[in-house]
PDB file of C-alpha atoms and ligand atoms in Angstrom:
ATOM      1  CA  UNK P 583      77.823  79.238 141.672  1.00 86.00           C
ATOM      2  CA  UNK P 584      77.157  81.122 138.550  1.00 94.00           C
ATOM      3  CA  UNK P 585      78.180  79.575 135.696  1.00 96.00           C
ATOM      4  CA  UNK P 586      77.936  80.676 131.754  1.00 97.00           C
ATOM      5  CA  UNK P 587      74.546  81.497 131.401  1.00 97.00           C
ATOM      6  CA  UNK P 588      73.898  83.499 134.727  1.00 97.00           C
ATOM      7  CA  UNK P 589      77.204  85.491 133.778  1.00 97.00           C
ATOM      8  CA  UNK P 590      76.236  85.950 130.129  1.00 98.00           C
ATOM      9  CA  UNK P 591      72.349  87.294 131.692  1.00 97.00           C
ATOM     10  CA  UNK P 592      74.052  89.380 134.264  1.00 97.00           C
ATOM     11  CA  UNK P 593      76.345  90.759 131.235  1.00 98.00           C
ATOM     12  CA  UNK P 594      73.516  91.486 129.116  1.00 97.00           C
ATOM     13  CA  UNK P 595      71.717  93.696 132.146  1.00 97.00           C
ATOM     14  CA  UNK P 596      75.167  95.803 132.385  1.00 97.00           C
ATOM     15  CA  UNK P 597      75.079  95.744 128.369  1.00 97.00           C
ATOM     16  CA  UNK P 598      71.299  97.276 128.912  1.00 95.00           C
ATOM     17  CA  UNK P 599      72.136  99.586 132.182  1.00 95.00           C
ATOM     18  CA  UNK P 600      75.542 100.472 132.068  1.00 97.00           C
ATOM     19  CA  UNK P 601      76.946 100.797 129.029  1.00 97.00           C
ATOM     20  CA  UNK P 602      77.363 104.298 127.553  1.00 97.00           C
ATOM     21  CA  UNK P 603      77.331 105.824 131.205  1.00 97.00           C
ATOM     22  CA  UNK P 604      79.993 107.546 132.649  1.00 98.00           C
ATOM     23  CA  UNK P 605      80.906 106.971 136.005  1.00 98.00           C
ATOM     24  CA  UNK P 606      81.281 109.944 138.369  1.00 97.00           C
ATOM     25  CA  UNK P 607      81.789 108.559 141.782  1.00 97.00           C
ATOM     26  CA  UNK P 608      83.020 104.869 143.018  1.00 98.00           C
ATOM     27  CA  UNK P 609      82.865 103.900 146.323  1.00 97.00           C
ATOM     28  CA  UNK P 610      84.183 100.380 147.633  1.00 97.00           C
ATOM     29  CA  UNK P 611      83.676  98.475 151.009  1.00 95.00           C
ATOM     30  CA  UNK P 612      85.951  96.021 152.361  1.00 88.00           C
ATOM     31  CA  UNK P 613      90.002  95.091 150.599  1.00 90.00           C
ATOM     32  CA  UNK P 614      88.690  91.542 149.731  1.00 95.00           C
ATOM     33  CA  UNK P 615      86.956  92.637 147.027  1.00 96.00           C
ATOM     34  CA  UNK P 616      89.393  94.603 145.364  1.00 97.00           C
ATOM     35  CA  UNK P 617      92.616  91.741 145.944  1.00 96.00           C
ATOM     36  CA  UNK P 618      93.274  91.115 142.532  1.00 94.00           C
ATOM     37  CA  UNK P 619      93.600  95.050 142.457  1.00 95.00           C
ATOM     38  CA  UNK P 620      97.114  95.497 143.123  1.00 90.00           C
ATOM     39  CA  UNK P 621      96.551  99.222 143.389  1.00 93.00           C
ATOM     40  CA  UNK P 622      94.523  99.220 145.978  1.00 95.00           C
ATOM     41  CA  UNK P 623      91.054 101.094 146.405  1.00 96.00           C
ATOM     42  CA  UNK P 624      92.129 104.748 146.301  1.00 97.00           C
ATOM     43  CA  UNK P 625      94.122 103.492 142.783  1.00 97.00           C
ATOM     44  CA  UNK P 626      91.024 101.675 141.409  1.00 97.00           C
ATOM     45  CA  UNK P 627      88.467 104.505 142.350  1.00 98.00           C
ATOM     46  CA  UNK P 628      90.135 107.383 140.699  1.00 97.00           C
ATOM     47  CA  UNK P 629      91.111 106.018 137.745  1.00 97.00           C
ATOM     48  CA  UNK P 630      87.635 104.778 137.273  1.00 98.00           C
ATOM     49  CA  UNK P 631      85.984 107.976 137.965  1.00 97.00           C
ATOM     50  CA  UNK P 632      85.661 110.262 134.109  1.00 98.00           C
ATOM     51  CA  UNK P 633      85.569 106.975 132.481  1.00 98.00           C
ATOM     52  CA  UNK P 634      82.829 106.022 130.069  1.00 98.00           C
ATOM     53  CA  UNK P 635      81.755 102.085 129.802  1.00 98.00           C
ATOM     54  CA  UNK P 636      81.785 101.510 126.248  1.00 98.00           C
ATOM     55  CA  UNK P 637      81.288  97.749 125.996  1.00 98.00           C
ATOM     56  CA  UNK P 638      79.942  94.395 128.279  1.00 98.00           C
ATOM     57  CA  UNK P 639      82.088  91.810 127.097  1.00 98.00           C
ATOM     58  CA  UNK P 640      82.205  88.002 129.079  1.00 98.00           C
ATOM     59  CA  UNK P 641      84.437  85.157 128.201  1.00 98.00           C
ATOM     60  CA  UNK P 642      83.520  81.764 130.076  1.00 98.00           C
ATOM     61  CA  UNK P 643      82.421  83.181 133.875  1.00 97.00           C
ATOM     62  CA  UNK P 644      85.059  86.569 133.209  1.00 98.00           C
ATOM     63  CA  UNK P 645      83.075  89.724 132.317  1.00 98.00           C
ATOM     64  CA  UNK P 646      85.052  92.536 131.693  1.00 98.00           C
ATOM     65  CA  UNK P 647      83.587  96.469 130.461  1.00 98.00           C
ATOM     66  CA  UNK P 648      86.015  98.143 128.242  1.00 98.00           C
ATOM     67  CA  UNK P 649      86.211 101.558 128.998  1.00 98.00           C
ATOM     68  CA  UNK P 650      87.040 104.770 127.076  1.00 97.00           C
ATOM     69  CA  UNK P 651      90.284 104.864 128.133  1.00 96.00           C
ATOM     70  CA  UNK P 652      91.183 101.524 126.186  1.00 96.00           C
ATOM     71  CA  UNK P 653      91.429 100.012 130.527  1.00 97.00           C
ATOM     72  CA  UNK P 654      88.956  97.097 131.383  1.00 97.00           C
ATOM     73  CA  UNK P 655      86.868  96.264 134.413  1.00 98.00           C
ATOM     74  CA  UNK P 656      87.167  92.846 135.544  1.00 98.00           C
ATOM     75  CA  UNK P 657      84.780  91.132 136.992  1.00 98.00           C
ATOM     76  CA  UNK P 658      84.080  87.282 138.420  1.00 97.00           C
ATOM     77  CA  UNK P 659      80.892  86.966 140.646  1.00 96.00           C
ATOM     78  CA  UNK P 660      82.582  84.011 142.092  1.00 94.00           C
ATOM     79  CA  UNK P 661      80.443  82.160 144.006  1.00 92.00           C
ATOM     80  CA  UNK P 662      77.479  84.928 145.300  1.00 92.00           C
ATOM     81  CA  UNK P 663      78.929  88.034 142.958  1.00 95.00           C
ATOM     82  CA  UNK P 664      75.716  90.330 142.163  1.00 95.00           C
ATOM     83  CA  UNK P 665      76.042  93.466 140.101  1.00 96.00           C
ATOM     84  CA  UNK P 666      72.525  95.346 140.824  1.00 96.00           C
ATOM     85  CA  UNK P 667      71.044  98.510 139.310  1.00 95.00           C
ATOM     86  CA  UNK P 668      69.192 100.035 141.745  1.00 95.00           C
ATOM     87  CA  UNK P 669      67.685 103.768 142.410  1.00 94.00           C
ATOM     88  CA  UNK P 670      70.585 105.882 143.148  1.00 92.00           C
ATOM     89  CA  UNK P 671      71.090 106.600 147.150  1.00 88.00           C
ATOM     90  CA  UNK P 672      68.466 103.782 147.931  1.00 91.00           C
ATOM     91  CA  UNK P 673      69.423 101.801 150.691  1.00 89.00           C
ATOM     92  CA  UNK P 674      72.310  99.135 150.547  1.00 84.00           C
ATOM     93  CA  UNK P 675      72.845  96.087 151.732  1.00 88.00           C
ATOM     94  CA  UNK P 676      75.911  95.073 154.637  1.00 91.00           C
ATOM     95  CA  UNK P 677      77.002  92.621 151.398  1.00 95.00           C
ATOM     96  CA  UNK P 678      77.530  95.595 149.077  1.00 96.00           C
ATOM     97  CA  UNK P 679      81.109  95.700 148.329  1.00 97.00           C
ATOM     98  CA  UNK P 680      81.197  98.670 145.599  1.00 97.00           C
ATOM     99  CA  UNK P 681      78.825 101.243 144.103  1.00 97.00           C
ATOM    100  CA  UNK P 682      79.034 103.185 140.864  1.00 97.00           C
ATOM    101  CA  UNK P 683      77.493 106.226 139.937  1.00 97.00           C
ATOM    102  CA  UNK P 684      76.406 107.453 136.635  1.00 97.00           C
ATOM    103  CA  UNK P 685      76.237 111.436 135.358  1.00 94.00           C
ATOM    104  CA  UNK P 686      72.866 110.915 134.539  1.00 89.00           C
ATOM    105  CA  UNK P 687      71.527 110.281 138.168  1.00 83.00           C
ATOM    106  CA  UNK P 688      68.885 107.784 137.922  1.00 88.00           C
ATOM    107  CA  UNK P 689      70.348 104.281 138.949  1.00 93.00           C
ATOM    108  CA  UNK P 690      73.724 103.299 140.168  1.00 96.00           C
ATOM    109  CA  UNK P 691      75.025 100.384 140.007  1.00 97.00           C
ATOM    110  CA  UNK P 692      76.296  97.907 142.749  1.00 97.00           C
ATOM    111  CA  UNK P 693      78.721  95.112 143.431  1.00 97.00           C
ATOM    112  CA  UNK P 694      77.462  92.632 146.050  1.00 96.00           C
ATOM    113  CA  UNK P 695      78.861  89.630 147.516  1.00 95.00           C
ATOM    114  CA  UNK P 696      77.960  87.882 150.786  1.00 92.00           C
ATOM    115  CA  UNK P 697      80.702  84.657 150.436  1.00 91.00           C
ATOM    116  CA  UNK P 698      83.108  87.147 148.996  1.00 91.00           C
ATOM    117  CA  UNK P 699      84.546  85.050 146.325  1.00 94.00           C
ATOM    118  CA  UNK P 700      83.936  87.472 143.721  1.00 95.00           C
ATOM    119  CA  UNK P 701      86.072  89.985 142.974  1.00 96.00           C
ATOM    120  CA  UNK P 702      87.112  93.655 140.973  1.00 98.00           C
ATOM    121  CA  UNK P 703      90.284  94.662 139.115  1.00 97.00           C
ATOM    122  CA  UNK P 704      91.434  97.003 136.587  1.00 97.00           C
ATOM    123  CA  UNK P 705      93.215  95.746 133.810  1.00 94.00           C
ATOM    124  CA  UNK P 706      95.178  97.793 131.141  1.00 87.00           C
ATOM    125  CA  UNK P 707      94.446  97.911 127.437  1.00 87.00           C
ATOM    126  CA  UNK P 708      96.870  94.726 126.722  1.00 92.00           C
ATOM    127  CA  UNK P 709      94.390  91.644 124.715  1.00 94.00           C
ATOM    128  CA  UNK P 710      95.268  88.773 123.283  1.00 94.00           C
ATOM    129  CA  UNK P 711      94.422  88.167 119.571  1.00 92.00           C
ATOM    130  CA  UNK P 712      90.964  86.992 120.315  1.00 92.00           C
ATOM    131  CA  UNK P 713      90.119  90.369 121.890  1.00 93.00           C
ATOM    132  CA  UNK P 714      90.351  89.519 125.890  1.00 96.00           C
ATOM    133  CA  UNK P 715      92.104  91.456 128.420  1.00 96.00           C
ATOM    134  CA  UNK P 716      95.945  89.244 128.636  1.00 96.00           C
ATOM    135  CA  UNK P 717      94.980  88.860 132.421  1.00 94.00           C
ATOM    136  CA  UNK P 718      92.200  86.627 131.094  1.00 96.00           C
ATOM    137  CA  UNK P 719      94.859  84.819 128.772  1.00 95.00           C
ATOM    138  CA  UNK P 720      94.764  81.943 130.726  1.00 95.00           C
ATOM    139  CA  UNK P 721      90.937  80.859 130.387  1.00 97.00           C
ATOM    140  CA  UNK P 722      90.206  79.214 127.626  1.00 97.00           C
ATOM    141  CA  UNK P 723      87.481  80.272 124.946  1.00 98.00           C
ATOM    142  CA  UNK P 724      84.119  79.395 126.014  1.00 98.00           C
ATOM    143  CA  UNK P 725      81.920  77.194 123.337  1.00 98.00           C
ATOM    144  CA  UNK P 726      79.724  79.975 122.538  1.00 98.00           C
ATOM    145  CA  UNK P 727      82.590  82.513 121.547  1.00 96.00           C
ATOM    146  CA  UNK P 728      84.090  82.344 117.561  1.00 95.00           C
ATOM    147  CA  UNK P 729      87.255  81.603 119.335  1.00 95.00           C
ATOM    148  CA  UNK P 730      86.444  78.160 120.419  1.00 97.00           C
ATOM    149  CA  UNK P 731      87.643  75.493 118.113  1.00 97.00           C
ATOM    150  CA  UNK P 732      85.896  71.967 118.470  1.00 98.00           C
ATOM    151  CA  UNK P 733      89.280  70.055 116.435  1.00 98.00           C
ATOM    152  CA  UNK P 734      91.614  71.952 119.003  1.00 97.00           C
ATOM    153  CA  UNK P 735      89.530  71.134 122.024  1.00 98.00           C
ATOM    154  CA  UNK P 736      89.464  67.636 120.658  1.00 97.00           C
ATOM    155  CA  UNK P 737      92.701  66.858 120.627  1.00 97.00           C
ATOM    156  CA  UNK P 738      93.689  68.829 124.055  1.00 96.00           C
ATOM    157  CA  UNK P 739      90.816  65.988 125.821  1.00 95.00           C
ATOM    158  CA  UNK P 740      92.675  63.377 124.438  1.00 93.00           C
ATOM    159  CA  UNK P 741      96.072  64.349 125.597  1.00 95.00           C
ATOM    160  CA  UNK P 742      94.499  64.850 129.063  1.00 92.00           C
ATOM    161  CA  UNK P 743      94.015  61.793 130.156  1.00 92.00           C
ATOM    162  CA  UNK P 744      91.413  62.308 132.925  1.00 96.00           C
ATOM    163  CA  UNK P 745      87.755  61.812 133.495  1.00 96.00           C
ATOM    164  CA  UNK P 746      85.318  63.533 131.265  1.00 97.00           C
ATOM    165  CA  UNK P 747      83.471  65.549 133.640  1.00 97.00           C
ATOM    166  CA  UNK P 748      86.597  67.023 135.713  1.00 97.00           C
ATOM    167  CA  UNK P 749      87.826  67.862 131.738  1.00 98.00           C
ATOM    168  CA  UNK P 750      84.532  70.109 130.815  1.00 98.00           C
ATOM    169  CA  UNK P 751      85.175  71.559 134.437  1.00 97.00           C
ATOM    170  CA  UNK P 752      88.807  72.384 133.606  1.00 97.00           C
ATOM    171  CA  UNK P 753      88.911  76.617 132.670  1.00 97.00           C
ATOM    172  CA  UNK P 754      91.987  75.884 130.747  1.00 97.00           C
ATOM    173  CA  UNK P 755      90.186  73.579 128.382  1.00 97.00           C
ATOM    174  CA  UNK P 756      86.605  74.868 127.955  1.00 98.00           C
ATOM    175  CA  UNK P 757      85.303  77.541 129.899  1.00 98.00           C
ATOM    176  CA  UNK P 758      82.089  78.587 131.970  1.00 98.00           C
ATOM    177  CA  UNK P 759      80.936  75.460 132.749  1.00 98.00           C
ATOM    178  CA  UNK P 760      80.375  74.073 136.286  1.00 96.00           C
ATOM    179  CA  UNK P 761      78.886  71.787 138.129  1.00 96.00           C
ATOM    180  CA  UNK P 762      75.391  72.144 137.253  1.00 96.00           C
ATOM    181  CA  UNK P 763      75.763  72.485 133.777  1.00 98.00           C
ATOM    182  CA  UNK P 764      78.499  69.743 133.523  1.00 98.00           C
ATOM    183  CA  UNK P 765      75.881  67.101 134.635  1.00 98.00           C
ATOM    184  CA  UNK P 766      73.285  68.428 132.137  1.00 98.00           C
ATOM    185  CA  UNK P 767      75.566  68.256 129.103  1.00 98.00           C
ATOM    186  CA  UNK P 768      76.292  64.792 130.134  1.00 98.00           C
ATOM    187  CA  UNK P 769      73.594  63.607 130.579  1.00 98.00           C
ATOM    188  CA  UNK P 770      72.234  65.122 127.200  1.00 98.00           C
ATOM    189  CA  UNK P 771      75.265  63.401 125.606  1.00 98.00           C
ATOM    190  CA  UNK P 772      74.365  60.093 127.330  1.00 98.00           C
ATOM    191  CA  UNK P 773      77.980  60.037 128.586  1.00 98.00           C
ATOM    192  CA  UNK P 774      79.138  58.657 132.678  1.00 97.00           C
ATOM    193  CA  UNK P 775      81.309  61.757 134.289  1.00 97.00           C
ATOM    194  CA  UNK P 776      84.078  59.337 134.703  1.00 95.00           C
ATOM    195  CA  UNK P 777      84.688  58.383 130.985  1.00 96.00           C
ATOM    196  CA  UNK P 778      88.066  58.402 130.646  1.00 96.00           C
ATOM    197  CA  UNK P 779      88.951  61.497 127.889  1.00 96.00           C
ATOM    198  CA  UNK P 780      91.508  59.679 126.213  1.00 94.00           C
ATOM    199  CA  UNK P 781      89.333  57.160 125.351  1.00 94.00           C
ATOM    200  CA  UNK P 782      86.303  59.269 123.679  1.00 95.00           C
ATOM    201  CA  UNK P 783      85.718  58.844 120.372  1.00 96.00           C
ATOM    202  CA  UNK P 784      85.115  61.833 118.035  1.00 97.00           C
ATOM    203  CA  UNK P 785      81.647  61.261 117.228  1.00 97.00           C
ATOM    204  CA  UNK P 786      81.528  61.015 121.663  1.00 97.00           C
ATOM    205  CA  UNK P 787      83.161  64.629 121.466  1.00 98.00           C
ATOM    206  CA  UNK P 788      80.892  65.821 118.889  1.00 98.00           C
ATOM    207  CA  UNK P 789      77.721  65.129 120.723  1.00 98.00           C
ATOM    208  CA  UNK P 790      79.304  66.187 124.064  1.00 98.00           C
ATOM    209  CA  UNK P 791      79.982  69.557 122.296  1.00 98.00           C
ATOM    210  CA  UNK P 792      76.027  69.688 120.829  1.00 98.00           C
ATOM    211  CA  UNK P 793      74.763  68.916 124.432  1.00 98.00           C
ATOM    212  CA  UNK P 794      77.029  71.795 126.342  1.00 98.00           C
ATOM    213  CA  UNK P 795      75.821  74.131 122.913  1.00 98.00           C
ATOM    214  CA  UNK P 796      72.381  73.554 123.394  1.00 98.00           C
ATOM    215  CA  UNK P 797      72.034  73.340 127.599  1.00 98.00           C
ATOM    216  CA  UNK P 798      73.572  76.460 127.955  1.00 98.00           C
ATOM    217  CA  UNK P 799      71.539  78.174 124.902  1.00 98.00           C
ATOM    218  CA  UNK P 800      68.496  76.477 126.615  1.00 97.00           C
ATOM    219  CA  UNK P 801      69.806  78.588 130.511  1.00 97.00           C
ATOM    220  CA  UNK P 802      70.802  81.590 128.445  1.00 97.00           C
ATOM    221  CA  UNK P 803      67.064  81.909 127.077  1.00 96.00           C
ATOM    222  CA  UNK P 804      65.791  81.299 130.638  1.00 96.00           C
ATOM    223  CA  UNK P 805      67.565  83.600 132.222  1.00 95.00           C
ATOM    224  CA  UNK P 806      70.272  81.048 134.121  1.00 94.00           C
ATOM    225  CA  UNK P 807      69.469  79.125 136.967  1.00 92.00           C
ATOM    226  CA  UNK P 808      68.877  80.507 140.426  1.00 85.00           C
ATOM    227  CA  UNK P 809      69.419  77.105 142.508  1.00 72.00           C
ATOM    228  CA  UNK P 810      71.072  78.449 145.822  1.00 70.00           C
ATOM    229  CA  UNK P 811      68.739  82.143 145.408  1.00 71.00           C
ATOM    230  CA  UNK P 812      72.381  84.002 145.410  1.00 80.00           C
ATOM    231  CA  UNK P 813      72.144  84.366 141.653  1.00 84.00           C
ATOM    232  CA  UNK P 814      69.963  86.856 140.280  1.00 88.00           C
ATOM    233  CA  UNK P 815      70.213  89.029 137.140  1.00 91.00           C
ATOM    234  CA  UNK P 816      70.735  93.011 136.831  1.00 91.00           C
ATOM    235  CA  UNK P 817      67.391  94.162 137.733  1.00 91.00           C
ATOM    236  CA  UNK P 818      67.463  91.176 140.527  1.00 90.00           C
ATOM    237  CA  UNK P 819      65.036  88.930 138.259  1.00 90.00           C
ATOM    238  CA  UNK P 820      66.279  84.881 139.306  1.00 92.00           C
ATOM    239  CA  UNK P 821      66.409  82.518 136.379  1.00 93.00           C
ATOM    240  CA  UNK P 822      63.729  79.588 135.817  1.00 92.00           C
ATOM    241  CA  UNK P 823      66.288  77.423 134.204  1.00 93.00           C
ATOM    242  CA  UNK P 824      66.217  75.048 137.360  1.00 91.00           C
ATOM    243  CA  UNK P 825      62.322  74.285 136.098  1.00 91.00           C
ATOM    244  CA  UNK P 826      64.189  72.559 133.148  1.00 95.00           C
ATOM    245  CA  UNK P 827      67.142  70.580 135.115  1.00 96.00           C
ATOM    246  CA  UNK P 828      67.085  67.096 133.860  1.00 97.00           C
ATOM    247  CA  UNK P 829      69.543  65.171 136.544  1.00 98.00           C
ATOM    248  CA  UNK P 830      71.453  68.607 138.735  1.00 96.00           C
ATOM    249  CA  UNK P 831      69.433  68.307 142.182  1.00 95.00           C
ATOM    250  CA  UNK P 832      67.280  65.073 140.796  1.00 97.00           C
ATOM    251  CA  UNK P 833      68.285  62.339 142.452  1.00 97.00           C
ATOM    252  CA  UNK P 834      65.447  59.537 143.164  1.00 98.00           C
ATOM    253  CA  UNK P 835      63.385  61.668 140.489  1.00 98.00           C
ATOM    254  CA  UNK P 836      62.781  59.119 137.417  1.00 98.00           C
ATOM    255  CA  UNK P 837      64.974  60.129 134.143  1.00 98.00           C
ATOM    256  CA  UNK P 838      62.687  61.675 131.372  1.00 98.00           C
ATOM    257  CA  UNK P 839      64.169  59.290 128.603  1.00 98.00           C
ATOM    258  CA  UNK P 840      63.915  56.172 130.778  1.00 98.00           C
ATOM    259  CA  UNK P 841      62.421  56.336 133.720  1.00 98.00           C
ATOM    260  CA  UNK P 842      65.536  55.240 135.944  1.00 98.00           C
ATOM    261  CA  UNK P 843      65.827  57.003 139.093  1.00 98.00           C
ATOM    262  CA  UNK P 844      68.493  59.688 139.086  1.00 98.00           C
ATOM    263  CA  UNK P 845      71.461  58.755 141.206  1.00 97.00           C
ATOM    264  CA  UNK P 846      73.622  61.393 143.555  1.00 97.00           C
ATOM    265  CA  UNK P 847      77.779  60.645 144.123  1.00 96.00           C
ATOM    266  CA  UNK P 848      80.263  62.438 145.381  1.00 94.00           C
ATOM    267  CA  UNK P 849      82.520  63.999 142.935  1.00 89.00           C
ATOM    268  CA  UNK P 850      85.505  65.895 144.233  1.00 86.00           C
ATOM    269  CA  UNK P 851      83.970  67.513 147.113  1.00 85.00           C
ATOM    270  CA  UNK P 852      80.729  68.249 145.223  1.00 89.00           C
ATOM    271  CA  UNK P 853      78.352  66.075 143.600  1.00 94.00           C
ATOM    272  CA  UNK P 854      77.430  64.469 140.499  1.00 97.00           C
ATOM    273  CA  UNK P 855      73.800  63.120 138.852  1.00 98.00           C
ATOM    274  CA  UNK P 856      73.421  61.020 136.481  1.00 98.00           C
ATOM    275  CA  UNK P 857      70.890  58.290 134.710  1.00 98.00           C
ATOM    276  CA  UNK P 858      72.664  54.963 135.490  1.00 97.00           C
ATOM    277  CA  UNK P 859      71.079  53.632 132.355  1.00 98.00           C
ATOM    278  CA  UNK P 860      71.753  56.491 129.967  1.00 98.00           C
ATOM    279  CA  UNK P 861      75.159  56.987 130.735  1.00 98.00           C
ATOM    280  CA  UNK P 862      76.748  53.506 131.698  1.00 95.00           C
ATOM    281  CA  UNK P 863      79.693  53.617 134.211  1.00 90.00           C
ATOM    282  CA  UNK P 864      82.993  52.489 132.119  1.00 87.00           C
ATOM    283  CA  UNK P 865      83.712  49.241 132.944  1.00 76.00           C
ATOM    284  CA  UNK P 866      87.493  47.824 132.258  1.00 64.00           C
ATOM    285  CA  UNK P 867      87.805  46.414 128.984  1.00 55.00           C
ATOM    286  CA  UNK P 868      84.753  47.564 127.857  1.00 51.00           C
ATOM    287  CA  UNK P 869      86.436  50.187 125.184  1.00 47.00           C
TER     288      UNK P 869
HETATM  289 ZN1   ZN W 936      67.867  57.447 131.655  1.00 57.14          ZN
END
């Protein structure tokens, strides 16, 4: 599933192809696509056609375009979401769930998703004081965004009394990070995904904070990671970021700090990797 950095790559390509276009034509395929649309297709397509993309903007796994109009393209890739600029006409694919197309010919862009969790919407001009579309208001700021504020965030872990790892997961906390990067950051920060959050101490924070900074800098630069081969970038390039995993898809592989084999759990109904030595399970009485 794409998390931060395959989002912010993907929003960078439609920063490269898309912006300063103006879309002539939409076409969409299938209503699942467009169900957070409560216009419907016929609503989304013509008020989208005339309209220049002026902006790529992405807050946690949200990107939305601005257009000229002052309204906003949403956009969550969910858990397959593409966006693809390809030659215009050139043969599509049966996931292709919209297509865009530009004044100046060349390349049109497309919307594909073959699990169909992704999804489109319109949004009006309405943001919230740090600049995203009010239908976004409920994700939180991401850590790489000016928004996010390490003292706030703090405070809201303590309060939420719940294990660290389902915490950095929670969109209403921190947002745009997932499973894979979850067990990267915590394994950076030396910390067991069950630590309970009330009980971290700030200095614990702090160096959870520098780990999720610098694992998803680390993806950005490599272009995200491409583990299930649904996430590519723009022009369809996959990531190498899953060259660099440390513990996400490890397990039995020896840690690089210590030389522990990686183990697998279930978490939820997904998994979670960890060094057992690096990041101790909490025992009772132990804080
Ligand atoms: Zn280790």
């Amino acid at each position: 599933m794409p998390e931060l950095p395959e989002v912010e790559t993907v929003r960078r390509g439609l920063d490269k192809w898309v912006v300063g276009r103006r879309i002539v034509a939409v076409e969409t395929f299938g209503e699942r696509t467009l169900r957070r649309h409560l216009g419907g297709a016929a609503d989304f397509t013509s008020r989208l056609e005339g309209r220049t993309v002026v902006a790529a903007r992405r807050r946690g796994k949200f990107l939305w375009l601005p257009l000229d109009d002052g309204a906003n393209l949403l956009a969550h890739l969910g858990m397959s979401g593409q966006f693809l600029a390809v030659p215009a006409g050139s043969a599509g694919s049966r996931h292709t769930k919209a297509r865009f197309c530009f004044d100046d010919g060349g390349m049109e862009l497309r919307f594909c998703d073959q699990r169909t969790f992704g999804g489109l919407a319109l949004a009006d001009e309405d943001l919230t004081a740090d600049g995203v579309p009010v239908a976004l208001s409920h994700v939180a700021p991401d850590p790489l965004e000016p928004a996010f504020d390490p003292d706030r965030f703090a405070a809201a872990l303590r309060r939420r009394r719940t294990g660290t790892k389902r915490a950095i997961l929670d969109q209403t906390l921190i947002s745009g990070i997932g499973n894979i990067y979850a067990d990267e950051s915590l394994w950076q920060a030396r910390l067991h995904f069950a630590r309970a959050t009330e009980r971290l101490r700030r200095p614990e924070v702090d160096r959870l904070l520098t780990a999720v900074d610098g694992v998803l800098r680390a993806a950005i630069d490599a272009g995200g990671t491409s583990f299930d081969a649904l996430y590519v970038a723009v022009n369809g390039e996959s990531g190498w970021f899953d060259r660099s995993l440390e513990v996400y898809g490890q397990a039995g592989e020896p840690c690089s700090r210590c030389g522990t084999p990686i183990v697998r759990v279930h978490f939820t109904n997904r998994s979670s990797y960890f060094c057992p030595k690096c990041q101790p399970r909490p025992r009772a009485g132990r804080w």
